[in-house]
Amino acid sequence: MRCLESCAGGCIGYEDNEITVDPTKCIGCGTCATVCPTDAIHPKKPTDAELAQQCLDAARANSGRVVIACKNMLDRADGLYDRSKVVRVPCLGRVDESLVLHLAVCGAQSIRLVRDACDECAHKKGSVACQHVCASANELLEAWNAPQRVSTSQKLPGSVRARELGYDQSRRAFFATVREGTADAASAAVDTVCEDKLGMAPPKEDRFVHVDSRGTLPHEVSQRRKTIIGALDVLESRYGAPLDTMIDTRLWGEVLINTDECRGCRMCATFCPTGANFKFQTKSGSVGVKHRVLQCANCRLCLDICPDKALQLSEEVFARDISDGVTERYLMGALQSGLDGHDTMASSMRRLFNDNVSVSSYTTN
């Protein structure tokens, strides 16, 4: 429901137990995609790749400094700024952490987001999302020892004024060189991050396979998340290991399972959309769940789905747990049986759907 709560244009609603969208009200701000933890919503016109390229082109004209401004601000400043140096978006809610980190990896000197009077704007929900993104991105940049920061302002910087025609040729040349090298490095990191960092093969083209051989729904890490992890890999190779500190961002969470309360149904792993929670079984027949912080999108679905409320989620995680791909292991003992004679997962499914589930056969592996 985060898209509904953050929709800046009021086009997303909830009716008869489903999300509805009125495209006539959509302003194309992209805030819904920014707040979606699993990348179920994809921005278009521009896409993430197109927006990133616009930012890099504008930065090359502005000595490596990225300036992104909302439509209302630029409408008021029409004729006073150099259009080649500023990227225009309907609302700053369009900017997400993957864009900021990608720009940092590609050599941007700084990223400034210029807003209008957001408190008086009809689309002010986008400003709230923007503030969360800035806080998350800066915390990651600091933890990974990167010098860049993203900031917000209500004034366009002097460097983008229309009357300012000069530029620092050496800085522009430097940025162009860095951009070419680091963009390739970032792309390579993103291409391999699924297998090397996440231990996951790239998803198959067939998106209609609902349950795999382990009895779980498909696991997929979003493209934005891959971009973030790939960028952090590049920053680590450039500036060294991240600080040994806890970070509190909206991007990750660490699931904590109370094994005394848990009965081993492992629905938290069955319904995890990213594979952060995944099942294992020992040779002795005991079962359990492993949790990999790196893949957790802080969607909280596992908390909602747990029939015994045995899970908690901490939004504070160690930066090095993300960098190292640390996995927590929760052993739950032998799989227990439900009160109706079926195993615990089938019994939990019955309760979840108010007994509107018919279980004819079920195999645990």
Tab-separated table of C-alpha atoms in Angstrom:
chain	number	residue	atom	x	y	z
A	1	MET	CA	0.000	0.000	0.000
A	2	ARG	CA	3.022	2.328	-0.035
A	3	CYS	CA	2.256	3.421	-3.589
A	4	LEU	CA	-1.247	4.454	-2.523
A	5	GLU	CA	0.001	6.331	0.534
A	6	SER	CA	2.664	8.202	-1.457
A	7	CYS	CA	0.868	8.913	-4.734
A	8	ALA	CA	1.509	12.596	-5.399
A	9	GLY	CA	-1.202	12.938	-8.032
A	10	GLY	CA	-3.993	11.032	-6.324
A	11	CYS	CA	-4.340	8.556	-9.190
A	12	ILE	CA	-3.853	5.386	-7.097
A	13	GLY	CA	-6.794	4.135	-5.059
A	14	TYR	CA	-8.009	1.029	-3.251
A	15	GLU	CA	-11.392	-0.492	-4.016
A	16	ASP	CA	-12.896	-3.972	-3.584
A	17	ASN	CA	-9.632	-5.362	-2.224
A	18	GLU	CA	-7.491	-4.279	-5.169
A	19	ILE	CA	-5.337	-1.368	-6.220
A	20	THR	CA	-6.909	0.897	-8.849
A	21	VAL	CA	-5.203	3.454	-11.078
A	22	ASP	CA	-6.806	6.455	-12.778
A	23	PRO	CA	-4.308	7.427	-15.494
A	24	THR	CA	-6.059	10.752	-16.106
A	25	LYS	CA	-4.847	11.928	-12.678
A	26	CYS	CA	-1.285	10.661	-13.012
A	27	ILE	CA	1.342	13.420	-13.249
A	28	GLY	CA	4.139	11.008	-14.141
A	29	CYS	CA	6.164	11.873	-11.037
A	30	GLY	CA	7.338	8.309	-10.391
A	31	THR	CA	7.015	8.581	-6.603
A	32	CYS	CA	5.057	5.317	-6.505
A	33	ALA	CA	8.005	3.509	-8.086
A	34	THR	CA	10.428	5.144	-5.667
A	35	VAL	CA	8.598	3.906	-2.574
A	36	CYS	CA	7.807	0.415	-3.941
A	37	PRO	CA	10.197	-1.990	-2.154
A	38	THR	CA	10.057	-4.747	-4.780
A	39	ASP	CA	10.168	-2.695	-8.000
A	40	ALA	CA	6.683	-3.850	-9.013
A	41	ILE	CA	6.158	-0.395	-10.575
A	42	HIS	CA	8.512	0.705	-13.339
A	43	PRO	CA	8.858	4.380	-14.311
A	44	LYS	CA	8.700	5.289	-17.981
A	45	LYS	CA	9.182	8.485	-19.974
A	46	PRO	CA	11.921	8.600	-18.869
A	47	THR	CA	13.035	5.171	-17.746
A	48	ASP	CA	15.706	4.897	-15.064
A	49	ALA	CA	18.392	4.426	-17.715
A	50	GLU	CA	17.177	7.430	-19.714
A	51	LEU	CA	17.030	9.657	-16.627
A	52	ALA	CA	20.520	8.601	-15.585
A	53	GLN	CA	21.845	9.483	-19.039
A	54	GLN	CA	20.140	12.885	-18.921
A	55	CYS	CA	21.837	13.539	-15.583
A	56	LEU	CA	25.254	12.527	-16.892
A	57	ASP	CA	24.855	14.724	-19.982
A	58	ALA	CA	23.800	17.690	-17.839
A	59	ALA	CA	26.698	17.090	-15.449
A	60	ARG	CA	29.212	17.141	-18.293
A	61	ALA	CA	27.941	20.623	-19.172
A	62	ASN	CA	28.121	21.697	-15.529
A	63	SER	CA	31.659	20.653	-14.548
A	64	GLY	CA	30.549	17.328	-13.124
A	65	ARG	CA	27.805	18.708	-10.890
A	66	VAL	CA	24.354	17.163	-11.236
A	67	VAL	CA	21.352	19.461	-10.827
A	68	ILE	CA	17.830	18.022	-10.898
A	69	ALA	CA	14.857	20.344	-10.448
A	70	CYS	CA	11.094	19.944	-10.254
A	71	LYS	CA	8.769	21.274	-12.935
A	72	ASN	CA	7.270	24.023	-10.751
A	73	MET	CA	10.672	25.472	-9.893
A	74	LEU	CA	11.831	25.494	-13.507
A	75	ASP	CA	8.574	26.997	-14.737
A	76	ARG	CA	9.149	29.956	-12.392
A	77	ALA	CA	12.796	30.238	-13.461
A	78	ASP	CA	12.102	29.969	-17.194
A	79	GLY	CA	14.700	31.856	-19.206
A	80	LEU	CA	17.033	32.279	-16.249
A	81	TYR	CA	18.853	28.950	-16.384
A	82	ASP	CA	20.842	26.953	-18.919
A	83	ARG	CA	18.610	24.024	-19.962
A	84	SER	CA	21.624	21.897	-20.875
A	85	LYS	CA	22.803	21.937	-17.246
A	86	VAL	CA	19.567	21.058	-15.444
A	87	VAL	CA	17.465	17.894	-15.551
A	88	ARG	CA	13.733	18.521	-15.343
A	89	VAL	CA	11.392	16.104	-13.501
A	90	PRO	CA	7.689	16.490	-12.642
A	91	CYS	CA	8.523	16.014	-8.954
A	92	LEU	CA	11.657	15.179	-6.972
A	93	GLY	CA	9.873	12.049	-5.774
A	94	ARG	CA	11.183	10.556	-9.032
A	95	VAL	CA	14.741	10.401	-7.664
A	96	ASP	CA	15.707	7.194	-5.885
A	97	GLU	CA	18.873	5.840	-4.267
A	98	SER	CA	19.883	3.781	-7.300
A	99	LEU	CA	20.118	6.953	-9.397
A	100	VAL	CA	22.158	8.805	-6.770
A	101	LEU	CA	24.626	5.939	-6.281
A	102	HIS	CA	24.943	5.369	-10.027
A	103	LEU	CA	25.818	9.040	-10.531
A	104	ALA	CA	28.384	8.879	-7.731
A	105	VAL	CA	30.004	5.822	-9.303
A	106	CYS	CA	30.127	7.560	-12.668
A	107	GLY	CA	32.105	10.456	-11.237
A	108	ALA	CA	29.545	13.147	-10.400
A	109	GLN	CA	31.063	15.753	-8.089
A	110	SER	CA	27.770	16.414	-6.309
A	111	ILE	CA	24.021	15.905	-6.727
A	112	ARG	CA	21.680	18.785	-5.926
A	113	LEU	CA	17.888	18.458	-5.973
A	114	VAL	CA	16.147	21.808	-6.398
A	115	ARG	CA	12.566	22.055	-5.216
A	116	ASP	CA	9.813	24.627	-5.152
A	117	ALA	CA	7.750	25.465	-2.053
A	118	CYS	CA	6.765	21.828	-1.446
A	119	ASP	CA	4.500	22.569	1.527
A	120	GLU	CA	2.282	24.624	-0.769
A	121	CYS	CA	2.427	22.146	-3.664
A	122	ALA	CA	-0.508	19.865	-4.498
A	123	HIS	CA	2.043	17.069	-5.016
A	124	LYS	CA	3.920	17.506	-1.734
A	125	LYS	CA	3.896	13.760	-0.992
A	126	GLY	CA	6.728	13.480	-3.494
A	127	SER	CA	8.823	15.773	-1.315
A	128	VAL	CA	8.454	13.391	1.637
A	129	ALA	CA	9.772	10.514	-0.474
A	130	CYS	CA	12.631	12.734	-1.676
A	131	GLN	CA	13.716	13.478	1.880
A	132	HIS	CA	13.801	9.765	2.726
A	133	VAL	CA	15.842	9.041	-0.406
A	134	CYS	CA	18.379	11.767	0.391
A	135	ALA	CA	18.823	10.471	3.937
A	136	SER	CA	19.269	6.867	2.754
A	137	ALA	CA	21.623	7.730	-0.091
A	138	ASN	CA	23.840	9.956	2.063
A	139	GLU	CA	24.052	7.321	4.775
A	140	LEU	CA	25.202	4.765	2.207
A	141	LEU	CA	27.701	7.153	0.607
A	142	GLU	CA	29.169	7.968	4.021
A	143	ALA	CA	29.349	4.332	5.134
A	144	TRP	CA	31.077	3.344	1.871
A	145	ASN	CA	33.580	6.228	2.203
A	146	ALA	CA	32.422	8.045	-0.942
A	147	PRO	CA	33.007	11.829	-1.049
A	148	GLN	CA	29.771	12.736	-2.859
A	149	ARG	CA	26.551	13.795	-1.157
A	150	VAL	CA	23.044	14.585	-2.370
A	151	SER	CA	21.411	17.778	-1.092
A	152	THR	CA	18.163	19.696	-1.551
A	153	SER	CA	17.704	23.402	-2.089
A	154	GLN	CA	15.044	25.916	-3.068
A	155	LYS	CA	17.471	27.848	-5.252
A	156	LEU	CA	19.181	26.945	-8.493
A	157	PRO	CA	22.987	27.116	-8.166
A	158	GLY	CA	24.798	29.940	-9.876
A	159	SER	CA	26.629	27.517	-12.158
A	160	VAL	CA	23.442	26.863	-14.169
A	161	ARG	CA	22.508	30.496	-14.793
A	162	ALA	CA	21.832	31.240	-18.430
A	163	ARG	CA	24.310	34.118	-18.552
A	164	GLU	CA	27.208	31.973	-17.321
A	165	LEU	CA	28.903	30.633	-20.425
A	166	GLY	CA	32.367	29.753	-19.132
A	167	TYR	CA	33.391	26.422	-17.705
A	168	ASP	CA	36.352	24.617	-16.294
A	169	GLN	CA	37.590	22.545	-19.225
A	170	SER	CA	39.917	20.439	-17.080
A	171	ARG	CA	37.128	19.385	-14.698
A	172	ARG	CA	34.841	18.579	-17.594
A	173	ALA	CA	37.521	16.464	-19.252
A	174	PHE	CA	38.209	14.708	-15.972
A	175	PHE	CA	34.531	13.912	-15.484
A	176	ALA	CA	34.203	12.582	-19.020
A	177	THR	CA	37.149	10.255	-18.466
A	178	VAL	CA	35.881	9.020	-15.129
A	179	ARG	CA	32.408	8.536	-16.510
A	180	GLU	CA	33.594	6.271	-19.323
A	181	GLY	CA	35.618	4.027	-17.031
A	182	THR	CA	33.325	3.814	-14.036
A	183	ALA	CA	30.136	3.408	-16.024
A	184	ASP	CA	31.621	0.256	-17.527
A	185	ALA	CA	32.640	-0.944	-14.077
A	186	ALA	CA	29.162	-0.289	-12.694
A	187	SER	CA	27.529	-2.116	-15.585
A	188	ALA	CA	29.817	-5.097	-15.109
A	189	ALA	CA	29.054	-5.200	-11.397
A	190	VAL	CA	25.316	-5.103	-12.027
A	191	ASP	CA	25.570	-7.870	-14.626
A	192	THR	CA	27.297	-10.239	-12.210
A	193	VAL	CA	25.713	-9.201	-8.920
A	194	CYS	CA	22.912	-11.782	-9.148
A	195	GLU	CA	25.221	-14.762	-9.183
A	196	ASP	CA	28.292	-13.472	-7.362
A	197	LYS	CA	26.754	-11.382	-4.577
A	198	LEU	CA	23.250	-12.759	-4.249
A	199	GLY	CA	23.901	-16.384	-5.100
A	200	MET	CA	20.984	-16.271	-7.518
A	201	ALA	CA	20.812	-17.078	-11.195
A	202	PRO	CA	19.166	-14.404	-13.375
A	203	PRO	CA	15.388	-14.919	-13.532
A	204	LYS	CA	14.013	-16.980	-16.390
A	205	GLU	CA	11.955	-15.320	-19.078
A	206	ASP	CA	8.851	-17.289	-18.119
A	207	ARG	CA	7.266	-15.105	-15.438
A	208	PHE	CA	4.269	-17.393	-14.941
A	209	VAL	CA	6.022	-20.154	-12.994
A	210	HIS	CA	4.345	-19.737	-9.626
A	211	VAL	CA	6.024	-22.346	-7.399
A	212	ASP	CA	9.487	-23.820	-7.783
A	213	SER	CA	10.847	-27.226	-6.752
A	214	ARG	CA	11.428	-25.979	-3.188
A	215	GLY	CA	7.788	-25.022	-2.778
A	216	THR	CA	8.337	-21.258	-2.856
A	217	LEU	CA	7.090	-18.442	-5.029
A	218	PRO	CA	9.548	-16.928	-7.523
A	219	HIS	CA	12.344	-14.845	-5.995
A	220	GLU	CA	13.550	-11.832	-7.904
A	221	VAL	CA	15.812	-8.949	-6.921
A	222	SER	CA	14.714	-5.706	-8.569
A	223	GLN	CA	16.836	-3.924	-11.154
A	224	ARG	CA	17.121	-0.874	-8.911
A	225	ARG	CA	18.392	-3.065	-6.077
A	226	LYS	CA	20.933	-4.643	-8.430
A	227	THR	CA	22.073	-1.168	-9.452
A	228	ILE	CA	22.517	-0.159	-5.804
A	229	ILE	CA	24.470	-3.305	-4.913
A	230	GLY	CA	26.590	-3.000	-8.036
A	231	ALA	CA	27.365	0.640	-7.233
A	232	LEU	CA	28.320	-0.244	-3.657
A	233	ASP	CA	30.671	-2.905	-5.028
A	234	VAL	CA	32.378	-0.311	-7.198
A	235	LEU	CA	32.619	2.163	-4.311
A	236	GLU	CA	34.159	-0.551	-2.125
A	237	SER	CA	36.759	-1.355	-4.773
A	238	ARG	CA	37.540	2.354	-5.030
A	239	TYR	CA	37.499	3.508	-1.398
A	240	GLY	CA	37.934	0.310	0.598
A	241	ALA	CA	35.635	-1.714	2.828
A	242	PRO	CA	32.616	0.127	4.266
A	243	LEU	CA	32.687	1.392	7.820
A	244	ASP	CA	31.922	-1.156	10.520
A	245	THR	CA	28.803	0.700	11.542
A	246	MET	CA	25.053	0.224	11.601
A	247	ILE	CA	22.993	2.040	8.999
A	248	ASP	CA	19.305	2.871	9.172
A	249	THR	CA	17.848	3.242	5.700
A	250	ARG	CA	14.495	2.444	4.133
A	251	LEU	CA	16.188	-0.048	1.792
A	252	TRP	CA	17.118	-2.986	4.020
A	253	GLY	CA	15.870	-4.811	7.057
A	254	GLU	CA	17.060	-7.723	9.150
A	255	VAL	CA	14.472	-10.367	9.968
A	256	LEU	CA	14.692	-11.827	13.467
A	257	ILE	CA	12.837	-15.108	14.103
A	258	ASN	CA	11.782	-16.172	17.583
A	259	THR	CA	12.259	-19.924	17.261
A	260	ASP	CA	10.402	-20.516	20.532
A	261	GLU	CA	7.240	-19.083	18.974
A	262	CYS	CA	7.841	-20.392	15.439
A	263	ARG	CA	6.264	-23.751	14.511
A	264	GLY	CA	8.308	-24.236	11.356
A	265	CYS	CA	5.732	-23.602	8.633
A	266	ARG	CA	8.333	-21.435	6.848
A	267	MET	CA	5.704	-19.346	5.104
A	268	CYS	CA	8.074	-16.402	5.580
A	269	ALA	CA	10.355	-18.083	3.038
A	270	THR	CA	7.535	-19.268	0.768
A	271	PHE	CA	6.182	-15.767	0.252
A	272	CYS	CA	9.410	-13.738	0.382
A	273	PRO	CA	9.494	-11.889	-2.966
A	274	THR	CA	13.267	-11.420	-3.080
A	275	GLY	CA	14.562	-14.669	-1.580
A	276	ALA	CA	15.980	-12.942	1.497
A	277	ASN	CA	14.275	-15.684	3.514
A	278	PHE	CA	14.917	-19.158	2.120
A	279	LYS	CA	14.395	-22.709	3.342
A	280	PHE	CA	16.913	-25.358	4.292
A	281	GLN	CA	16.709	-28.872	5.674
A	282	THR	CA	19.421	-30.839	7.481
A	283	LYS	CA	20.330	-34.466	6.853
A	284	SER	CA	18.706	-35.373	10.179
A	285	GLY	CA	15.354	-34.015	8.978
A	286	SER	CA	15.349	-30.724	10.874
A	287	VAL	CA	14.185	-27.694	8.933
A	288	GLY	CA	14.894	-24.010	9.135
A	289	VAL	CA	15.055	-20.639	7.436
A	290	LYS	CA	18.097	-18.632	6.437
A	291	HIS	CA	17.941	-14.855	6.129
A	292	ARG	CA	20.280	-12.857	3.908
A	293	VAL	CA	20.222	-9.143	4.772
A	294	LEU	CA	21.576	-8.141	1.365
A	295	GLN	CA	18.412	-9.329	-0.385
A	296	CYS	CA	15.884	-8.009	2.130
A	297	ALA	CA	13.823	-5.167	0.645
A	298	ASN	CA	12.126	-4.200	3.927
A	299	CYS	CA	8.741	-5.012	2.403
A	300	ARG	CA	7.563	-6.611	5.697
A	301	LEU	CA	5.496	-9.239	3.904
A	302	CYS	CA	7.020	-11.975	6.059
A	303	LEU	CA	5.781	-10.199	9.195
A	304	ASP	CA	2.268	-9.997	7.774
A	305	ILE	CA	2.195	-13.599	6.569
A	306	CYS	CA	3.541	-15.261	9.732
A	307	PRO	CA	0.544	-16.969	11.397
A	308	ASP	CA	2.286	-17.089	14.783
A	309	LYS	CA	3.694	-13.530	14.760
A	310	ALA	CA	7.117	-14.986	15.500
A	311	LEU	CA	9.039	-12.469	13.361
A	312	GLN	CA	10.453	-9.031	14.008
A	313	LEU	CA	12.267	-6.746	11.608
A	314	SER	CA	15.088	-4.380	12.477
A	315	GLU	CA	15.652	-1.485	10.095
A	316	GLU	CA	19.180	-1.046	11.454
A	317	VAL	CA	21.681	-3.316	9.735
A	318	PHE	CA	25.463	-3.473	9.672
A	319	ALA	CA	26.980	-2.022	6.507
A	320	ARG	CA	29.469	-4.878	6.348
A	321	ASP	CA	26.667	-7.451	6.571
A	322	ILE	CA	25.416	-5.993	3.291
A	323	SER	CA	28.905	-5.877	1.803
A	324	ASP	CA	29.798	-9.421	2.889
A	325	GLY	CA	26.407	-10.982	2.131
A	326	VAL	CA	26.043	-12.286	5.701
A	327	THR	CA	23.412	-14.992	6.222
A	328	GLU	CA	21.624	-15.709	9.516
A	329	ARG	CA	20.513	-19.305	10.182
A	330	TYR	CA	17.414	-20.224	12.200
A	331	LEU	CA	16.970	-23.920	13.025
A	332	MET	CA	13.384	-24.883	13.803
A	333	GLY	CA	13.649	-28.591	14.580
A	334	ALA	CA	11.522	-31.251	12.939
A	335	LEU	CA	8.531	-30.049	10.925
A	336	GLN	CA	5.490	-30.071	13.190
A	337	SER	CA	2.007	-31.269	12.288
A	338	GLY	CA	-1.075	-29.096	12.307
A	339	LEU	CA	-4.213	-29.731	14.331
A	340	ASP	CA	-6.090	-30.953	11.281
A	341	GLY	CA	-3.611	-33.739	10.527
A	342	HIS	CA	-1.792	-31.849	7.769
A	343	ASP	CA	1.669	-30.394	8.116
A	344	THR	CA	2.090	-26.948	9.625
A	345	MET	CA	2.354	-25.017	6.365
A	346	ALA	CA	-0.854	-26.435	4.934
A	347	SER	CA	-2.579	-25.819	8.253
A	348	SER	CA	-1.292	-22.240	8.290
A	349	MET	CA	-2.560	-21.718	4.772
A	350	ARG	CA	-5.991	-22.862	5.874
A	351	ARG	CA	-6.058	-20.371	8.717
A	352	LEU	CA	-4.704	-17.570	6.558
A	353	PHE	CA	-7.504	-17.993	4.036
A	354	ASN	CA	-10.224	-18.726	6.603
A	355	ASP	CA	-10.337	-22.445	5.756
A	356	ASN	CA	-11.075	-21.711	2.071
A	357	VAL	CA	-8.218	-23.966	1.013
A	358	SER	CA	-8.528	-27.571	-0.103
A	359	VAL	CA	-5.379	-29.623	0.512
A	360	SER	CA	-5.432	-32.837	-1.509
A	361	SER	CA	-1.721	-33.596	-1.402
A	362	TYR	CA	1.325	-31.811	-0.109
A	363	THR	CA	4.995	-32.728	-0.116
A	364	THR	CA	7.620	-31.069	2.055
A	365	ASN	CA	11.199	-30.929	0.806
